[in-house]
PDB file of C-alpha atoms in Angstrom:
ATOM      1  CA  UNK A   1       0.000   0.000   0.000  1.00 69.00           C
ATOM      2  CA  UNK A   2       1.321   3.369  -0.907  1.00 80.00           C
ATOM      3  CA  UNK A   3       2.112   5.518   2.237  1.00 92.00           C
ATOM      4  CA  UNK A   4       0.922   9.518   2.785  1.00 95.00           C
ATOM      5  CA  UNK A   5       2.465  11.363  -0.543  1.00 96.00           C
ATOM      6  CA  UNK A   6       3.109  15.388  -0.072  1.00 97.00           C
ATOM      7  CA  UNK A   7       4.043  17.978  -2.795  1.00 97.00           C
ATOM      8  CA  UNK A   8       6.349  19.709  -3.587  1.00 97.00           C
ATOM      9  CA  UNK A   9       8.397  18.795  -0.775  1.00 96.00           C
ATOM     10  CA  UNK A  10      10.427  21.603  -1.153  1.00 96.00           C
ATOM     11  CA  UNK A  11       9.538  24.822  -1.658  1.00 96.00           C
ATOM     12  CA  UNK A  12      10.481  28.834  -1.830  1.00 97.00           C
ATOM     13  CA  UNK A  13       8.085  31.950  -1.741  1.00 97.00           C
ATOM     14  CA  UNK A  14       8.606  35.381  -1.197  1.00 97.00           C
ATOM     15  CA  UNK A  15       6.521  37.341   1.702  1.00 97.00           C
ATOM     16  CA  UNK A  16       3.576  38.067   0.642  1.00 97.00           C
ATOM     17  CA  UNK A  17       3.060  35.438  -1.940  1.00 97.00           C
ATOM     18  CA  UNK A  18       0.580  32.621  -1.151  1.00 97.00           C
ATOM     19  CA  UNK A  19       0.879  28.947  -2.018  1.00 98.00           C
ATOM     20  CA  UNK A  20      -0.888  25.350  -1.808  1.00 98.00           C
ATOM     21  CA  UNK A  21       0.725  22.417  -0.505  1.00 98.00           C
ATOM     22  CA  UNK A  22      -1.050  19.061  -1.425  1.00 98.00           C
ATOM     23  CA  UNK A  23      -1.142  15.537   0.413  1.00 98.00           C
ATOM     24  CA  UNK A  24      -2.500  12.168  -0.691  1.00 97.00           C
ATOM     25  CA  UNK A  25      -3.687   9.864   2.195  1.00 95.00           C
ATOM     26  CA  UNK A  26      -3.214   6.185   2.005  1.00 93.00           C
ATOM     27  CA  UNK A  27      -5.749   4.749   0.020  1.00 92.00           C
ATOM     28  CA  UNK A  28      -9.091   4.149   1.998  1.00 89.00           C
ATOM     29  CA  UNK A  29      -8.014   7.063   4.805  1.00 90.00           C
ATOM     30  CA  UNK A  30     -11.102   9.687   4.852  1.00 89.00           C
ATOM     31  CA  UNK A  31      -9.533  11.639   7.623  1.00 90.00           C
ATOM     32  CA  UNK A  32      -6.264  14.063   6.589  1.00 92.00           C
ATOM     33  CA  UNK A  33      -4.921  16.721   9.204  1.00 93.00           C
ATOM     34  CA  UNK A  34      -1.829  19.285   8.558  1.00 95.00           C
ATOM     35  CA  UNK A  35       0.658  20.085  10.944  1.00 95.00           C
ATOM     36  CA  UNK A  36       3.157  23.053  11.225  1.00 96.00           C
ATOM     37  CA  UNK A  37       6.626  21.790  12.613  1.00 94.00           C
ATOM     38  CA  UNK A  38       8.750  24.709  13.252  1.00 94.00           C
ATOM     39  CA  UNK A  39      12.391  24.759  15.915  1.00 90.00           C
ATOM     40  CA  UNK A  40      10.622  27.448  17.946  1.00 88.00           C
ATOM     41  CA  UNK A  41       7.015  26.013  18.382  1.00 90.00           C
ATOM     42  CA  UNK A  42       7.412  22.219  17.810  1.00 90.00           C
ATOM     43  CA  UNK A  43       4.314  20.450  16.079  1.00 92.00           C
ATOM     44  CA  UNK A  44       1.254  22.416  16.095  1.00 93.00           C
ATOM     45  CA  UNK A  45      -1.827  21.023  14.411  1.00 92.00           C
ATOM     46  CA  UNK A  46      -3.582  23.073  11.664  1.00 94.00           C
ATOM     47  CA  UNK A  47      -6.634  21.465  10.579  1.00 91.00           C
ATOM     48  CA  UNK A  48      -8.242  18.033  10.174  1.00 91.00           C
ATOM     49  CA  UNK A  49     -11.003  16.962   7.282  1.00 92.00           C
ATOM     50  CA  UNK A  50     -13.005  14.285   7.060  1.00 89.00           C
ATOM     51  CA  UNK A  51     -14.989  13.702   4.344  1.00 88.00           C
ATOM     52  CA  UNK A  52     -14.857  16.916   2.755  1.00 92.00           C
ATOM     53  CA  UNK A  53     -15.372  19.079   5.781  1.00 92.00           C
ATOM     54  CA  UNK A  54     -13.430  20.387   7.955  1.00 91.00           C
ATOM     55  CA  UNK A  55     -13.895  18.587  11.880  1.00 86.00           C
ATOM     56  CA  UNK A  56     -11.291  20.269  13.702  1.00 85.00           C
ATOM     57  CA  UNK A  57      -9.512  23.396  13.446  1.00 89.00           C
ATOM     58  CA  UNK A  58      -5.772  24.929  15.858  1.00 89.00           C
ATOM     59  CA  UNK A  59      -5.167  28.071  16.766  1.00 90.00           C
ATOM     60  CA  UNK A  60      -3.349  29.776  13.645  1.00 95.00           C
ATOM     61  CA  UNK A  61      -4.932  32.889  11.587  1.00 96.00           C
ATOM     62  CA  UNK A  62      -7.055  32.693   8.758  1.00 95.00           C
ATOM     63  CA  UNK A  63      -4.688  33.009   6.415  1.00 97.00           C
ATOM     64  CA  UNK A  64      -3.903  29.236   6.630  1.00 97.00           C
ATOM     65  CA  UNK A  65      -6.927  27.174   4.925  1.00 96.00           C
ATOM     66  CA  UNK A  66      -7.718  23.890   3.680  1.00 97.00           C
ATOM     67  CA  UNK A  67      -9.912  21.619   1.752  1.00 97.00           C
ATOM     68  CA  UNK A  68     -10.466  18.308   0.823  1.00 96.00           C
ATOM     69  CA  UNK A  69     -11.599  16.517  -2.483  1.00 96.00           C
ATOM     70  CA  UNK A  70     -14.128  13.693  -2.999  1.00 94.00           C
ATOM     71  CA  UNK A  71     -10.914  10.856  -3.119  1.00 93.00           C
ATOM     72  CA  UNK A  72      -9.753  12.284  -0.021  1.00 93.00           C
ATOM     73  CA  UNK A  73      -6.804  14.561  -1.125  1.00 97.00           C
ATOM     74  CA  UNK A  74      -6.519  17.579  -0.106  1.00 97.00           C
ATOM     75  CA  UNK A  75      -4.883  20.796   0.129  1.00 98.00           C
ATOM     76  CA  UNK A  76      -3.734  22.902   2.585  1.00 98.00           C
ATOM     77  CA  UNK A  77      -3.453  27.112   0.889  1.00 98.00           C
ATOM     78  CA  UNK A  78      -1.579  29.994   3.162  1.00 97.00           C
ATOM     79  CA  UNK A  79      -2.057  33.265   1.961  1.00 95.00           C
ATOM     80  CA  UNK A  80      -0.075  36.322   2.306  1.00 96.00           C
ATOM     81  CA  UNK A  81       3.234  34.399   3.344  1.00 97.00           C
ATOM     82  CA  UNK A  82       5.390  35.679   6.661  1.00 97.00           C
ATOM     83  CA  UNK A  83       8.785  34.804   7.491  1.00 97.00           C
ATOM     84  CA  UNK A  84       7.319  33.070  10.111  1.00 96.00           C
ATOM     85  CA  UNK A  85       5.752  30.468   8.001  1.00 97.00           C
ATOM     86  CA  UNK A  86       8.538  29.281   7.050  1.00 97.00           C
ATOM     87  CA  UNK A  87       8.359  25.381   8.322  1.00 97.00           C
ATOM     88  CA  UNK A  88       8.363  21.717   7.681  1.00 95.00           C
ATOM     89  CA  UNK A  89       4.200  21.003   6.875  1.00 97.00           C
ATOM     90  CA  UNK A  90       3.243  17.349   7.870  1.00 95.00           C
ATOM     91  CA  UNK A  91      -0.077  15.916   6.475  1.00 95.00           C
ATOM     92  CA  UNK A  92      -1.123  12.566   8.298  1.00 93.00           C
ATOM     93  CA  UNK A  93      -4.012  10.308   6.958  1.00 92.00           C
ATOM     94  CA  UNK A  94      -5.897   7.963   9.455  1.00 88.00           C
ATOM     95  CA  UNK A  95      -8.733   5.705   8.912  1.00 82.00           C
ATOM     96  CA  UNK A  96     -11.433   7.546  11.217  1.00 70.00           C
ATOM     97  CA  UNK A  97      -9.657  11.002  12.790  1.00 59.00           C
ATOM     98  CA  UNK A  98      -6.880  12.548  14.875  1.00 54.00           C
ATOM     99  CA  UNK A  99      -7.518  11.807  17.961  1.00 53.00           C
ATOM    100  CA  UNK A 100      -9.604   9.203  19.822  1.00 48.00           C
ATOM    101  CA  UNK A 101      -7.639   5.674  19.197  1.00 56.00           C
ATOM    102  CA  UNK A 102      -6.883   6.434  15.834  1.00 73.00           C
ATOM    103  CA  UNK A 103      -3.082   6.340  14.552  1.00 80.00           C
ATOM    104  CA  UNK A 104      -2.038   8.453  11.691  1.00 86.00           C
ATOM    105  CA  UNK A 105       0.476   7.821   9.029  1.00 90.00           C
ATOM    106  CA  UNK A 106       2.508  10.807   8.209  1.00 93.00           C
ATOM    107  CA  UNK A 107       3.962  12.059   4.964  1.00 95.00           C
ATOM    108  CA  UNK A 108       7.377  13.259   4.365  1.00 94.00           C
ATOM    109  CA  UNK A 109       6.754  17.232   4.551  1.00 95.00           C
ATOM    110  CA  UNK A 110       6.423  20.277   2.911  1.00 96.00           C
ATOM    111  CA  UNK A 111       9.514  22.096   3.508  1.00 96.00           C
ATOM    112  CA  UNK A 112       8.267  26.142   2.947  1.00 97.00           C
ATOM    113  CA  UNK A 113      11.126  28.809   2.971  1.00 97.00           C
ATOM    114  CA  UNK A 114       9.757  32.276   2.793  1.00 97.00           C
ATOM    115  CA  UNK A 115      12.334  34.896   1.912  1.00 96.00           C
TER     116      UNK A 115
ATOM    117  CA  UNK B   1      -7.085  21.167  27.933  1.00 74.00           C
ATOM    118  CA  UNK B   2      -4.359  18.908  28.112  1.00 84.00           C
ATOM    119  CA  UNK B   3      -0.305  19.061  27.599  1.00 91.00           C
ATOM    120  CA  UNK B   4       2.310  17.173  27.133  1.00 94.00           C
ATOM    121  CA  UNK B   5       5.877  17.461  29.061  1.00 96.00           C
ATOM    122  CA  UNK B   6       9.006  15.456  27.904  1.00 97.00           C
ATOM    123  CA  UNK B   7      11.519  15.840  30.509  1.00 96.00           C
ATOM    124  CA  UNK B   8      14.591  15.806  28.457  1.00 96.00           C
ATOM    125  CA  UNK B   9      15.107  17.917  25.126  1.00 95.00           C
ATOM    126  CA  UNK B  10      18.503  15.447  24.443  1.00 97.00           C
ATOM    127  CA  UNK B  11      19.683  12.313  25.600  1.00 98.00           C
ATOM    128  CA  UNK B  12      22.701  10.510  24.874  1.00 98.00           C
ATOM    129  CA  UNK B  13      23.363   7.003  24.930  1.00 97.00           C
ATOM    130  CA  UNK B  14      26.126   4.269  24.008  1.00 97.00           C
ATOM    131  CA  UNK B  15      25.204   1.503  21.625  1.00 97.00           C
ATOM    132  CA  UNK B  16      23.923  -1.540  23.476  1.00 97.00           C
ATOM    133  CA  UNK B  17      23.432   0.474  26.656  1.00 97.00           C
ATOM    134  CA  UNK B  18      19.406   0.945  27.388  1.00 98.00           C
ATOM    135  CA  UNK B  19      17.345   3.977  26.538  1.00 98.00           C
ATOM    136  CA  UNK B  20      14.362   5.888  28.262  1.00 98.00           C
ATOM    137  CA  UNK B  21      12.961   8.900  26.934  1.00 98.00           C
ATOM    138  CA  UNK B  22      10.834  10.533  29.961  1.00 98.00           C
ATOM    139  CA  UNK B  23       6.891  11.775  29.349  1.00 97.00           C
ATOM    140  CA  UNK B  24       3.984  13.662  31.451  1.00 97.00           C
ATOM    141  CA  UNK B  25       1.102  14.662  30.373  1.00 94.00           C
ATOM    142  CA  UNK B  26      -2.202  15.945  31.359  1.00 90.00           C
ATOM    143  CA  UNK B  27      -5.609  15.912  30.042  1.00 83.00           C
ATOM    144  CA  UNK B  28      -9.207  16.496  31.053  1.00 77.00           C
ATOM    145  CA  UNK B  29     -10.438  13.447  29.268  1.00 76.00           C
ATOM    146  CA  UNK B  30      -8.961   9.608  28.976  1.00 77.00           C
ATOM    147  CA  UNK B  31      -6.426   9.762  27.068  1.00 83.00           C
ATOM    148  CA  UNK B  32      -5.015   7.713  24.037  1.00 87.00           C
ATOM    149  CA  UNK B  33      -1.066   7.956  24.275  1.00 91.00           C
ATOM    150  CA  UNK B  34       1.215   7.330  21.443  1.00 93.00           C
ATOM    151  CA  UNK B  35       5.196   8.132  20.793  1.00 96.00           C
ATOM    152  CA  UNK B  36       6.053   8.790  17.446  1.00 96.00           C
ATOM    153  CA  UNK B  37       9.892   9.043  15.553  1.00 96.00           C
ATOM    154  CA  UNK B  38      11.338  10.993  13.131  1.00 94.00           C
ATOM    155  CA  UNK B  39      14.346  10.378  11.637  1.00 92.00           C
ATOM    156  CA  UNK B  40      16.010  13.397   9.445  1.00 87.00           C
ATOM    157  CA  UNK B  41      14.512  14.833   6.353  1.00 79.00           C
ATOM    158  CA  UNK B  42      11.148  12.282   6.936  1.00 83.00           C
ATOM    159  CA  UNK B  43       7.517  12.432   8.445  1.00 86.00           C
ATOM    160  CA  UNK B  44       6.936  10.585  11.419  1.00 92.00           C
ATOM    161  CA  UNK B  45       6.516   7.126  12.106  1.00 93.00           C
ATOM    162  CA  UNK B  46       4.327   5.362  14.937  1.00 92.00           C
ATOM    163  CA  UNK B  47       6.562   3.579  17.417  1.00 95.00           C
ATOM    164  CA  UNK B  48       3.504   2.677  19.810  1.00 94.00           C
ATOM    165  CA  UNK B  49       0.190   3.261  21.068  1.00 91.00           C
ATOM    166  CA  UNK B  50      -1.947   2.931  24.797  1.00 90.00           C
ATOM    167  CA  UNK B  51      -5.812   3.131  24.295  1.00 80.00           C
ATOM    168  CA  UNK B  52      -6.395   1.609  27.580  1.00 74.00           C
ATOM    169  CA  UNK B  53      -6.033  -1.759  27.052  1.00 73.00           C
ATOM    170  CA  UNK B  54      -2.796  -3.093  28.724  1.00 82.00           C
ATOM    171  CA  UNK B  55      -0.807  -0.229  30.277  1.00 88.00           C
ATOM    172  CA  UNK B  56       2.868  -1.940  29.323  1.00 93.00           C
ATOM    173  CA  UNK B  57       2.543  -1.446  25.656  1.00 94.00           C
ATOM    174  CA  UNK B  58       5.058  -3.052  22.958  1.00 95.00           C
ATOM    175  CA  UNK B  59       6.246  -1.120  19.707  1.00 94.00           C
ATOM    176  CA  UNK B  60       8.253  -1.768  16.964  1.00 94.00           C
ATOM    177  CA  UNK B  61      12.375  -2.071  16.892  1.00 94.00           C
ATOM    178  CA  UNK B  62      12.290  -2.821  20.670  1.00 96.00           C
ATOM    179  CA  UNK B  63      10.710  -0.104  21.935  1.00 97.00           C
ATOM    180  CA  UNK B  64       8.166  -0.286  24.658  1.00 97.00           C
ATOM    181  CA  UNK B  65       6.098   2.089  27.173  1.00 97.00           C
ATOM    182  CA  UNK B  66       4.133   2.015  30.834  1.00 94.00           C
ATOM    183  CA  UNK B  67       1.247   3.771  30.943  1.00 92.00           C
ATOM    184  CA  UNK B  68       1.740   4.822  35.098  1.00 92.00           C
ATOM    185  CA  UNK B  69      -2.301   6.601  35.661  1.00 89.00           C
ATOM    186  CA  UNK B  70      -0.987   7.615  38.808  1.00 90.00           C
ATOM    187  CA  UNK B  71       2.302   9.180  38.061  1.00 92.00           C
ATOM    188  CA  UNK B  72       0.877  10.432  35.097  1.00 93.00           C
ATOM    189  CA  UNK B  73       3.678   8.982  32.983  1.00 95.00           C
ATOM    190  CA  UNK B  74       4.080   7.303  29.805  1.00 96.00           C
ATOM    191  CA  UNK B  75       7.898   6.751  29.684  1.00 97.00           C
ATOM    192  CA  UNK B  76       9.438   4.745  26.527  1.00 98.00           C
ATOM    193  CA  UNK B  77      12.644   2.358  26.788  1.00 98.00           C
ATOM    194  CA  UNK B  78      14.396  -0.089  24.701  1.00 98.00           C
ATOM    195  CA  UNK B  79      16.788  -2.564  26.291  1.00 97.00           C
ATOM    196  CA  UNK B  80      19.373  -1.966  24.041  1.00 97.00           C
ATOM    197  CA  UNK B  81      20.304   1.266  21.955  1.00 97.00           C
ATOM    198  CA  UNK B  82      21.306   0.467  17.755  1.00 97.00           C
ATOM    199  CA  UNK B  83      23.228   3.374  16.381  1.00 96.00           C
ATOM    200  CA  UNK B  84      19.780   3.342  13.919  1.00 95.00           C
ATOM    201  CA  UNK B  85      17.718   4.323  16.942  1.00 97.00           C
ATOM    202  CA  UNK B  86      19.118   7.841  16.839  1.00 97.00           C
ATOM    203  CA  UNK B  87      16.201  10.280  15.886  1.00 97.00           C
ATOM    204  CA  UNK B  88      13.440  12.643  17.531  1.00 96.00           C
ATOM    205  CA  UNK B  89      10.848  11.151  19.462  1.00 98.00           C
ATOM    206  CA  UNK B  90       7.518  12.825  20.251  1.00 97.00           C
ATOM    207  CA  UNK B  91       5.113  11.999  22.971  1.00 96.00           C
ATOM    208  CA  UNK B  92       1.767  12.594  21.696  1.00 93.00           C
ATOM    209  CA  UNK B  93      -1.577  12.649  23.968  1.00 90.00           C
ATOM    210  CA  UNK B  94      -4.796  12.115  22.041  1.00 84.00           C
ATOM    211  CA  UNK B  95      -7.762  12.763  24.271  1.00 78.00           C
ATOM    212  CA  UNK B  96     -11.072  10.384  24.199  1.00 73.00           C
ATOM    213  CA  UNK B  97     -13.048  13.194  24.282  1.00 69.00           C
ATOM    214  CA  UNK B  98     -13.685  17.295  23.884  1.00 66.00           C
ATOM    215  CA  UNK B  99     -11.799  18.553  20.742  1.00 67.00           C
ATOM    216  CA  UNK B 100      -9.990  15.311  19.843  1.00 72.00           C
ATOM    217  CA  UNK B 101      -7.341  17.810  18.631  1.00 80.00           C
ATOM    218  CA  UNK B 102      -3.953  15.718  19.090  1.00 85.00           C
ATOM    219  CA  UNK B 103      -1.201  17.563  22.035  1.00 89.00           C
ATOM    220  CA  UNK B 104       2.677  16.754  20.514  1.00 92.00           C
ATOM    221  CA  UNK B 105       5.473  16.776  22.890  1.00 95.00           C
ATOM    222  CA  UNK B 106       8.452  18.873  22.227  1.00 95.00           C
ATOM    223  CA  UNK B 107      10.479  16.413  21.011  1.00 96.00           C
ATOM    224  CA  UNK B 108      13.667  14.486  22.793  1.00 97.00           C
ATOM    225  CA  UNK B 109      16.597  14.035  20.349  1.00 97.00           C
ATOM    226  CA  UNK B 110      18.334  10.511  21.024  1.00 98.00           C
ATOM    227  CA  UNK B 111      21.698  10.235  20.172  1.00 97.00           C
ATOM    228  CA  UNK B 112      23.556   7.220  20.110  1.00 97.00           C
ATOM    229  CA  UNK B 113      27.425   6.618  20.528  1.00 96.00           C
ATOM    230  CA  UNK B 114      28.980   3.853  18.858  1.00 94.00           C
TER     231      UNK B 114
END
């Protein structure tokens, strides 16, 4: 079975700029959250979906946003970059959510550098 | 609300000689407990999981944890450390209940001397 696929995996934007990261869960996965990992804050969670809608939702601005598609992909947009986005951004699939029992499978990261 | 404390931001350990990598946590609800690893330039990878079944839980490569209700502790160890072993691990508290949101630990970086 393939595992959690992210692109691009690298990636460099000015300030400013906005971009879309995209994450394929392991097939049969309906639940797909993002994570920021950053030295100074550690892993913070973004947003989860679940079939197309968005169940949970951390603390970070509205300038971060997500969706998710009908095969379970989805995409995670920020808009008007900051330096301080720069990051490593995690996507994990599981079979039912992020919390409660459930294990998630993580992809390889998004690795944003904003200049 | 929950958190998630691990005690030790580095350890350091010779080949062969055992590891423990030190957890706390805290939550309003039951928890589900997990430790994840990530090894450089990857995502992570589950090591193990408690969901309240039996509170000494195995993982894979070795690894195993205590869930310790009282203590509030979920401590991981291996017997004895392979120079492959050095990564980060996080400590990650789920809770069975409220948001569901998922509480990561900071993070202890094991390094292993041959």
């Amino acid at each position: 079975k393939a595992g959690v696929t992210q692109t691009p995996r690298y990636l460099i934007k000015t300030r400013g700029q906005q971009v879309t990261l995209s994450c394929s869960p392991i097939s049969g996965h309906r639940s797909v959250s993002w994570y920021q990992q950053t030295p100074g804050q550690g892993l913070q969670f973004l947003f989860e979906y679940f079939s197309e809608t968005q169940r949970n939702k951390g603390n970070f601005p509205g300038r971060f946003s997500g969706r998710q598609f009908s095969n379970s992909r989805s995409e995670m947009n920020v808009s008007t970059l900051e330096l301080g986005d720069s990051a490593l951004y995690l996507c994990a699939s599981s079979l039912a959510g992020a919390g409660l029992y459930n294990e998630q499978f993580f992809g390889p990261g998004t690795r944003l550098t904003v200049l | 609300a929950q958190s998630v404390t691990q005690l030790d931001s580095h350890v350091s350990v010779s080949e062969g000689t055992p590891v423990l990598l030190r957890c706390n946590y805290s939550s309003s609800y039951s928890p589900s407990l997990f430790w994840y690893v990530q090894h450089p330039n990857k995502g992570l990878q589950l090591l193990l999981k408690y969901t309240s079944a039996a509170t000494l839980v195995k993982g894979i490569n070795g690894f195993e944890a205590e869930f310790k209700k009282s203590e509030t502790s979920f401590h991981l160890t291996k017997p004895s450390a392979h120079m492959s072993d050095a990564a980060e691990y996080f400590c990650v508290v789920s809770p069975r209940g409220g948001s569901y949101i998922p509480t990561f630990g900071r993070g202890t970086s094991l390094i292993v001397h041959p």
